[in-house]
CSV table of C-alpha atoms and ligand atoms in Angstrom, one decimal:
chain,number,residue,atom,x,y,z
A,26,MET,CA,81.4,56.7,102.8
A,27,GLN,CA,85.0,56.9,100.3
A,28,ASP,CA,86.7,57.5,103.2
A,29,LYS,CA,85.3,55.0,106.1
A,30,SER,CA,85.5,52.1,103.5
A,31,ARG,CA,89.5,52.8,103.2
A,32,ASN,CA,89.7,53.3,106.8
A,33,SER,CA,88.3,50.6,107.3
A,34,LEU,CA,90.0,48.4,104.7
A,35,ILE,CA,93.5,50.0,106.3
A,36,GLY,CA,92.2,49.2,109.8
A,37,ILE,CA,91.9,45.1,108.7
A,38,MET,CA,95.2,44.7,107.1
A,39,LEU,CA,96.6,47.0,110.3
A,40,MET,CA,94.7,43.7,112.2
A,41,PHE,CA,96.0,41.1,109.9
A,42,LEU,CA,99.9,42.5,110.1
A,43,VAL,CA,99.9,43.1,113.8
A,44,SER,CA,98.7,39.6,114.2
A,45,CYS,CA,101.5,37.7,112.2
A,46,ALA,CA,103.7,40.7,113.4
A,47,LYS,CA,106.2,37.9,116.3
A,48,PRO,CA,105.7,38.6,119.6
A,49,VAL,CA,109.5,40.4,120.6
A,50,ALA,CA,110.3,41.0,124.6
A,51,PRO,CA,110.8,44.9,124.4
A,52,GLU,CA,113.9,45.9,125.4
A,53,MET,CA,113.0,48.6,127.3
A,54,PRO,CA,108.8,48.2,128.2
A,55,SER,CA,106.8,51.3,128.5
A,56,ILE,CA,105.6,53.9,131.0
A,57,PRO,CA,101.7,52.3,132.0
A,58,VAL,CA,98.8,55.1,130.3
A,59,GLN,CA,97.3,54.8,133.2
A,60,MET,CA,99.5,55.7,136.4
A,61,SER,CA,97.9,57.4,139.4
A,62,GLU,CA,98.5,61.1,140.1
A,63,LYS,CA,100.7,59.9,143.8
A,64,PRO,CA,101.8,56.2,144.5
A,65,LYS,CA,99.9,53.8,147.3
A,66,ASN,CA,103.1,52.4,147.6
A,67,ILE,CA,106.3,52.5,147.8
A,68,ILE,CA,109.4,50.0,147.4
A,69,LEU,CA,112.5,51.0,148.4
A,70,MET,CA,115.3,49.0,147.6
A,71,ILE,CA,118.8,49.7,149.1
A,72,GLY,CA,122.0,48.1,147.6
A,73,ASP,CA,124.1,47.7,150.6
A,74,GLY,CA,127.3,49.5,149.2
A,75,MET,CA,126.5,49.9,145.6
A,76,GLY,CA,128.2,53.2,144.5
A,77,LEU,CA,128.1,53.6,140.2
A,78,SER,CA,130.9,51.8,140.0
A,79,ALA,CA,129.9,48.7,141.6
A,80,LEU,CA,126.5,49.1,139.4
A,81,SER,CA,129.2,49.2,136.2
A,82,VAL,CA,131.0,46.5,137.4
A,83,GLY,CA,127.6,44.0,137.1
A,84,LEU,CA,126.1,46.3,134.0
A,85,PHE,CA,129.2,46.0,131.7
A,86,GLN,CA,129.9,42.2,133.0
A,87,SER,CA,126.2,41.1,131.8
A,88,ALA,CA,125.1,39.7,128.8
A,89,LYS,CA,122.1,40.7,129.2
A,90,PRO,CA,120.5,44.6,129.7
A,91,LEU,CA,120.3,45.4,133.5
A,92,ASN,CA,116.8,46.2,134.8
A,93,ILE,CA,118.3,48.9,136.3
A,94,GLU,CA,118.3,50.0,132.3
A,95,ARG,CA,115.0,50.4,132.4
A,96,PHE,CA,114.4,53.6,134.9
A,97,PRO,CA,113.2,56.9,133.4
A,98,VAL,CA,114.6,59.1,136.2
A,99,VAL,CA,118.3,59.4,137.6
A,100,GLY,CA,119.9,61.6,140.4
A,101,LEU,CA,121.9,61.4,142.3
A,102,HIS,CA,122.4,61.3,146.4
A,103,LYS,CA,124.8,63.0,149.3
A,104,SER,CA,125.9,60.0,151.8
A,105,TYR,CA,127.7,61.7,154.3
A,106,SER,CA,126.6,61.5,158.3
A,107,PHE,CA,126.2,63.8,160.6
A,108,ASP,CA,130.1,63.6,162.3
A,109,ASP,CA,131.5,61.9,158.8
A,110,LEU,CA,132.3,62.4,155.2
A,111,VAL,CA,132.4,59.0,154.9
A,112,THR,CA,129.0,57.4,156.5
A,113,ASP,CA,128.5,53.8,157.0
A,114,SER,CA,125.1,51.9,157.0
A,115,ALA,CA,123.2,52.1,160.5
A,116,ALA,CA,123.1,56.9,159.4
A,117,GLY,CA,122.7,56.5,155.3
A,118,ALA,CA,120.0,53.8,156.3
A,119,THR,CA,118.9,56.6,159.4
A,120,ALA,CA,119.0,59.0,157.2
A,121,PHE,CA,116.4,57.7,154.7
A,122,ALA,CA,113.8,56.1,157.1
A,123,CYS,CA,114.3,59.8,159.4
A,124,GLY,CA,115.6,62.5,157.3
A,125,VAL,CA,117.9,63.5,160.1
A,126,LYS,CA,122.2,63.3,159.6
A,127,THR,CA,123.4,61.1,162.4
A,128,TYR,CA,126.1,59.6,163.8
A,129,ASN,CA,127.3,56.3,162.4
A,130,ASN,CA,126.7,53.3,164.0
A,131,ALA,CA,123.4,55.3,165.4
A,132,ILE,CA,120.0,53.1,164.7
A,133,GLY,CA,116.8,55.1,164.1
A,134,VAL,CA,118.7,57.9,166.6
A,135,ASN,CA,119.5,61.5,166.1
A,136,SER,CA,123.2,62.8,166.9
A,137,ASP,CA,121.4,63.6,170.4
A,138,THR,CA,120.6,59.7,170.0
A,139,VAL,CA,116.8,60.4,170.3
A,140,ALA,CA,114.7,58.4,168.6
A,141,CYS,CA,112.7,59.8,165.4
A,142,LYS,CA,109.8,58.4,164.1
A,143,THR,CA,110.7,56.3,160.5
A,144,ILE,CA,109.4,56.7,157.2
A,145,LEU,CA,107.8,52.8,157.9
A,146,GLU,CA,106.3,53.4,161.5
A,147,GLU,CA,104.2,56.6,160.1
A,148,ALA,CA,103.2,54.1,157.5
A,149,GLU,CA,102.4,51.4,159.7
A,150,GLU,CA,100.1,54.2,162.3
A,151,ARG,CA,98.6,55.6,159.3
A,152,GLY,CA,97.5,52.2,158.2
A,153,LEU,CA,99.1,50.4,155.2
A,154,ALA,CA,101.0,47.3,155.7
A,155,THR,CA,104.5,47.4,156.3
A,156,GLY,CA,107.8,44.9,155.5
A,157,MET,CA,111.0,44.4,155.2
A,158,ILE,CA,113.6,42.3,153.6
A,159,ALA,CA,117.2,42.0,154.1
A,160,THR,CA,119.6,39.2,152.1
A,161,SER,CA,121.7,40.0,156.1
A,162,SER,CA,120.3,39.6,159.6
A,163,ILE,CA,116.7,41.8,159.6
A,164,VAL,CA,118.3,43.5,162.8
A,165,HIS,CA,121.7,44.3,161.0
A,166,ALA,CA,121.6,48.0,160.3
A,167,THR,CA,120.3,48.7,157.4
A,168,PRO,CA,116.8,47.4,158.6
A,169,ALA,CA,117.4,48.0,161.5
A,170,SER,CA,117.4,51.9,161.2
A,171,PHE,CA,113.6,51.6,159.8
A,172,ALA,CA,112.4,50.1,162.8
A,173,ALA,CA,114.3,50.3,165.8
A,174,HIS,CA,116.0,52.9,168.1
A,175,GLU,CA,119.6,52.1,169.7
A,176,PRO,CA,122.3,53.5,170.6
A,177,LEU,CA,124.3,51.3,168.1
A,178,ARG,CA,124.4,49.5,165.9
A,179,VAL,CA,125.5,46.1,167.4
A,180,LEU,CA,122.6,46.0,170.1
A,181,TYR,CA,121.3,43.3,168.3
A,182,GLU,CA,118.8,41.6,170.2
A,183,GLU,CA,117.9,45.5,171.8
A,184,ILE,CA,117.1,45.8,167.7
A,185,ALA,CA,114.6,42.4,167.9
A,186,ALA,CA,113.0,43.8,170.9
A,187,ASP,CA,112.2,47.1,169.1
A,188,TYR,CA,110.7,44.9,166.1
A,189,LEU,CA,107.8,44.0,168.4
A,190,ASP,CA,106.5,47.8,169.5
A,191,THR,CA,105.6,47.9,165.3
A,192,GLU,CA,103.2,45.9,164.0
A,193,MET,CA,105.0,45.2,160.7
A,194,ASP,CA,103.2,42.8,158.4
A,195,LEU,CA,106.6,41.1,156.5
A,196,LEU,CA,109.8,40.4,157.3
A,197,ILE,CA,111.8,38.2,155.6
A,198,GLY,CA,116.1,37.6,156.8
A,199,GLY,CA,118.5,36.1,158.6
A,200,GLY,CA,119.1,36.6,162.6
A,201,LYS,CA,116.6,33.8,164.2
A,202,LYS,CA,118.8,33.2,167.1
A,203,PHE,CA,118.7,37.2,168.3
A,204,PHE,CA,114.9,36.5,169.1
A,205,ASP,CA,114.3,33.4,170.6
A,206,ARG,CA,117.7,32.3,172.0
A,207,ARG,CA,118.2,35.7,174.3
A,208,ASN,CA,120.9,36.3,176.3
A,209,LEU,CA,120.2,39.7,177.7
A,210,ASP,CA,117.0,38.3,179.1
A,211,GLU,CA,114.4,35.0,179.0
A,212,ARG,CA,112.5,36.8,176.1
A,213,ASP,CA,111.6,34.4,173.5
A,214,LEU,CA,110.4,37.3,171.1
A,215,VAL,CA,108.8,33.7,168.5
A,216,THR,CA,106.4,32.9,171.0
A,217,GLU,CA,105.5,36.1,171.0
A,218,TRP,CA,104.7,37.2,167.8
A,219,ARG,CA,103.0,34.1,167.8
A,220,LYS,CA,100.8,34.7,170.7
A,221,ARG,CA,100.0,38.1,168.9
A,222,GLY,CA,98.9,35.8,165.1
A,223,TYR,CA,101.8,35.8,163.5
A,224,LYS,CA,103.0,33.1,161.6
A,225,VAL,CA,106.9,32.1,161.7
A,226,TRP,CA,108.2,30.0,159.1
A,227,ASP,CA,112.1,29.9,159.5
A,228,TYR,CA,114.8,27.8,156.9
A,229,SER,CA,114.8,23.9,159.3
A,230,GLN,CA,111.4,24.2,158.7
A,231,ALA,CA,110.9,25.1,154.1
A,232,GLU,CA,112.5,26.5,152.1
A,233,LEU,CA,110.8,29.8,151.3
A,234,ARG,CA,110.4,29.1,147.4
A,235,THR,CA,108.2,26.1,148.4
A,236,ILE,CA,105.7,28.1,150.7
A,237,GLU,CA,102.9,30.0,150.3
A,238,LEU,CA,102.4,33.2,152.1
A,239,ASP,CA,98.9,33.7,153.2
A,240,PRO,CA,98.2,37.2,153.7
A,241,SER,CA,95.4,37.1,156.0
A,242,THR,CA,98.2,37.1,158.7
A,243,ASN,CA,101.5,39.0,159.4
A,244,LEU,CA,104.4,36.6,158.6
A,245,VAL,CA,107.8,36.5,159.4
A,246,TYR,CA,110.6,33.9,157.4
A,247,PHE,CA,113.8,33.3,159.3
A,248,THR,CA,116.1,32.8,156.6
A,249,ALA,CA,119.1,31.9,158.6
A,250,ASP,CA,119.5,31.8,162.6
A,251,ASN,CA,122.5,34.9,161.4
A,252,HIS,CA,123.5,35.8,158.0
A,253,PRO,CA,122.5,33.7,155.2
A,254,LEU,CA,125.1,32.7,152.8
A,255,HIS,CA,125.7,35.2,149.9
A,256,ALA,CA,124.4,34.5,146.3
A,257,SER,CA,127.7,33.3,145.2
A,258,LEU,CA,127.4,30.2,147.5
A,259,GLY,CA,123.6,29.3,146.4
A,260,ARG,CA,121.4,32.0,148.4
A,261,ASP,CA,119.0,32.5,145.7
A,262,TYR,CA,116.0,34.3,147.7
A,263,LEU,CA,115.9,37.1,147.5
A,264,PRO,CA,114.5,38.0,144.1
A,265,ASP,CA,111.4,34.8,145.4
A,266,ALA,CA,111.1,36.9,147.8
A,267,THR,CA,110.8,40.4,146.7
A,268,GLN,CA,107.7,38.5,144.5
A,269,LYS,CA,106.0,36.7,147.1
A,270,GLY,CA,106.5,39.8,149.6
A,271,LEU,CA,105.2,42.2,147.0
A,272,ASN,CA,102.1,40.1,146.2
A,273,PHE,CA,101.3,39.7,150.3
A,274,LEU,CA,101.7,43.6,151.3
A,275,ALA,CA,99.5,44.1,148.1
A,276,GLU,CA,96.9,42.0,150.1
A,277,ARG,CA,97.3,43.3,153.1
A,278,GLY,CA,97.3,47.0,152.4
A,279,LYS,CA,93.9,47.9,151.5
A,280,LYS,CA,95.4,51.8,151.7
A,281,GLY,CA,98.9,50.7,150.3
A,282,PHE,CA,101.9,49.4,152.0
A,283,PHE,CA,106.1,50.6,152.3
A,284,ILE,CA,108.6,48.0,151.8
A,285,MET,CA,112.0,48.4,152.5
A,286,ILE,CA,114.0,45.6,149.9
A,287,GLU,CA,117.8,45.4,150.6
A,288,GLY,CA,120.6,43.6,149.2
A,289,SER,CA,122.6,43.6,152.2
A,290,GLN,CA,125.7,41.5,150.6
A,291,ILE,CA,127.1,44.4,148.0
A,292,ASP,CA,128.8,45.8,150.9
A,293,TRP,CA,130.4,42.7,151.6
A,294,ALA,CA,132.1,41.4,149.3
A,295,ALA,CA,133.9,45.1,148.5
A,296,HIS,CA,135.4,44.8,152.2
A,297,ALA,CA,136.5,41.3,150.9
A,298,ASN,CA,137.4,42.9,148.0
A,299,GLU,CA,135.9,39.9,146.4
A,300,GLY,CA,135.0,41.2,142.4
A,301,ASN,CA,133.0,37.5,141.4
A,302,ILE,CA,131.1,38.0,144.8
A,303,LEU,CA,130.5,41.7,144.2
A,304,ILE,CA,129.1,40.7,140.8
A,305,ASP,CA,126.9,37.7,141.7
A,306,GLU,CA,125.2,40.1,144.4
A,307,VAL,CA,124.8,42.8,142.1
A,308,LEU,CA,123.0,40.8,139.6
A,309,ASP,CA,121.0,38.8,141.9
A,310,PHE,CA,119.6,42.6,143.6
A,311,ASP,CA,118.9,43.5,140.3
A,312,LYS,CA,116.6,40.5,139.1
A,313,ALA,CA,114.8,41.5,142.8
A,314,ILE,CA,114.6,45.2,141.4
A,315,GLY,CA,113.2,44.1,137.8
A,316,LEU,CA,110.4,42.0,139.9
A,317,ALA,CA,109.4,45.3,141.8
A,318,LEU,CA,109.7,47.4,138.1
A,319,ASP,CA,107.3,44.4,136.8
A,320,PHE,CA,104.6,44.8,140.0
A,321,ALA,CA,105.1,48.7,139.4
A,322,GLN,CA,104.2,48.8,135.9
A,323,ARG,CA,101.4,46.4,136.0
A,324,ARG,CA,99.5,48.2,138.8
A,325,GLY,CA,100.7,52.3,138.2
A,326,ASP,CA,100.0,53.4,141.6
A,327,THR,CA,103.6,52.3,143.2
A,328,LEU,CA,107.0,54.6,143.3
A,329,VAL,CA,109.6,52.5,143.0
A,330,LEU,CA,113.3,53.7,144.8
A,331,VAL,CA,116.3,51.9,144.6
A,332,THR,CA,119.6,53.7,146.1
A,333,ALA,CA,122.5,52.7,148.1
A,334,ASP,CA,123.6,54.4,151.2
A,335,HIS,CA,126.7,54.9,150.3
A,336,GLU,CA,130.2,53.1,148.5
A,337,SER,CA,131.8,50.4,149.9
A,338,GLY,CA,135.6,49.2,148.4
A,339,GLY,CA,136.6,52.6,145.7
A,340,VAL,CA,135.4,50.2,143.4
A,341,ALA,CA,136.9,50.8,139.4
A,342,ILE,CA,137.3,49.4,136.2
A,343,ASN,CA,140.4,48.1,135.7
A,344,PRO,CA,142.2,48.7,132.5
A,345,ASN,CA,142.5,45.8,131.3
A,346,SER,CA,138.4,44.6,131.2
A,347,SER,CA,136.5,44.2,128.5
A,348,ARG,CA,132.6,43.8,128.4
A,349,GLY,CA,131.7,40.3,130.1
A,350,LYS,CA,135.7,40.0,131.0
A,351,ILE,CA,135.4,42.8,133.9
A,352,LYS,CA,138.5,43.6,136.4
A,353,PRO,CA,137.5,45.0,139.8
A,354,ILE,CA,140.0,47.5,141.5
A,355,PHE,CA,140.0,48.0,144.8
A,356,THR,CA,141.1,51.2,146.3
A,357,THR,CA,139.8,50.3,150.3
A,358,ASN,CA,138.1,47.9,151.9
A,359,GLY,CA,136.0,50.2,153.7
A,360,HIS,CA,133.6,52.3,152.4
A,361,THR,CA,133.6,55.8,150.4
A,362,GLY,CA,132.5,59.0,150.2
A,363,ALA,CA,131.0,58.8,146.4
A,364,LEU,CA,127.5,60.9,145.3
A,365,ILE,CA,125.4,57.9,145.3
A,366,PRO,CA,123.3,56.7,142.6
A,367,VAL,CA,118.8,57.2,142.9
A,368,PHE,CA,116.7,55.5,140.3
A,369,ALA,CA,112.5,56.2,140.5
A,370,TYR,CA,110.0,55.5,138.0
A,371,GLY,CA,106.2,55.5,139.4
A,372,PRO,CA,103.6,58.2,140.6
A,373,LYS,CA,105.8,61.6,142.2
A,374,ALA,CA,109.0,59.4,140.7
A,375,ASP,CA,110.5,63.0,139.0
A,376,LEU,CA,111.3,64.1,142.3
A,377,PHE,CA,113.9,62.2,142.7
A,378,ALA,CA,115.7,63.3,139.5
A,379,GLY,CA,118.4,65.9,140.6
A,380,VAL,CA,121.4,66.6,143.6
A,381,TYR,CA,120.2,66.6,146.8
A,382,GLU,CA,121.5,65.2,150.6
A,383,ASN,CA,120.6,61.6,151.2
A,384,THR,CA,118.3,62.6,154.3
A,385,SER,CA,116.1,64.3,151.1
A,386,ILE,CA,115.1,60.6,150.2
A,387,TYR,CA,112.7,61.1,153.4
A,388,PHE,CA,111.2,63.8,152.3
A,389,LYS,CA,110.7,63.4,148.9
A,390,MET,CA,109.1,60.2,149.6
A,391,LYS,CA,106.6,62.1,152.1
A,392,GLU,CA,105.8,64.8,149.1
A,393,ALA,CA,105.3,61.9,147.1
A,394,LEU,CA,102.7,60.2,149.4
A,395,GLY,CA,101.2,64.0,150.5
A,396,TRP,CA,102.2,63.0,153.9
B,23,MG,MG1,123.4,46.7,155.2
B,24,ZN,ZN1,130.3,48.5,154.9
């Protein structure tokens, strides 16, 4: 009896202390208690060209910790392609999408140019909702490798036509001209999509932030006729598109969803050896990562993966740098063959620890889903 009353007194004191304590946002959010055994949803985020040193540049330039620091599991992948120790984005994304090492420039085909079924196509077949968001044209190499099958990455109009072979639920990115102003044929793919019940928007009608994504139909939003601006010039839709896109797919995907989200222009900043643009692109991508992690932490049923296809620019942090004043230097205006980090959070995240081939990311995603 005495114990009980003492316990309840302690309980009241604790409640008082808790209610008086100022709410402080934790630097590292805690892992949710209710985590499902396997993921219902996969969010695969690719920072094109975002090697460890580009990430380090963003991290030490930023006044606040990055969202990337919230991940509990980290691995490394070997990015080389079938024919080159230094991969391009086409072979790099095809490795994630299909689990095959193919030649540079290949879009969703193996080294004999035979089409390989992508994880996005399999997800669609199995009744999951699917989507892609990119800050480049949506038919550029990285997204293309998840839903098109072409021997060369520059076949943009062919890639656009391939997109109508898979009933994707959500596409947000540039490249409208490859769909509705084609040289290859007389087709207007925007009209074809609308006839199939898709809602198709573009930047000239309304800014993405001003529109509601209605989950009752499949949806395409074109951010530009070809490539949108880079973040330093005011492109600011990636975090917004990520938030809206995840909510949209969660509504549509009763059996789950697969989405590929790309920070496309990190690579281009590195090609141009533009340190400030590189930082802006990495930080923009990191904001989107934070929203994906928040989404996954609320739900407990979503696996979030962040990686890159390859390193770009041979980025290094100059010895005269300090925190907040980073001077990135570049050793090339092309790609390099460095090991690439993989960050994982959510059910089955532990599969992604270790050192492995880029193609293993495909097999690990399938293993996580139990396919
Ligand atoms: Mg790309
Ligand atoms: Zn590149």
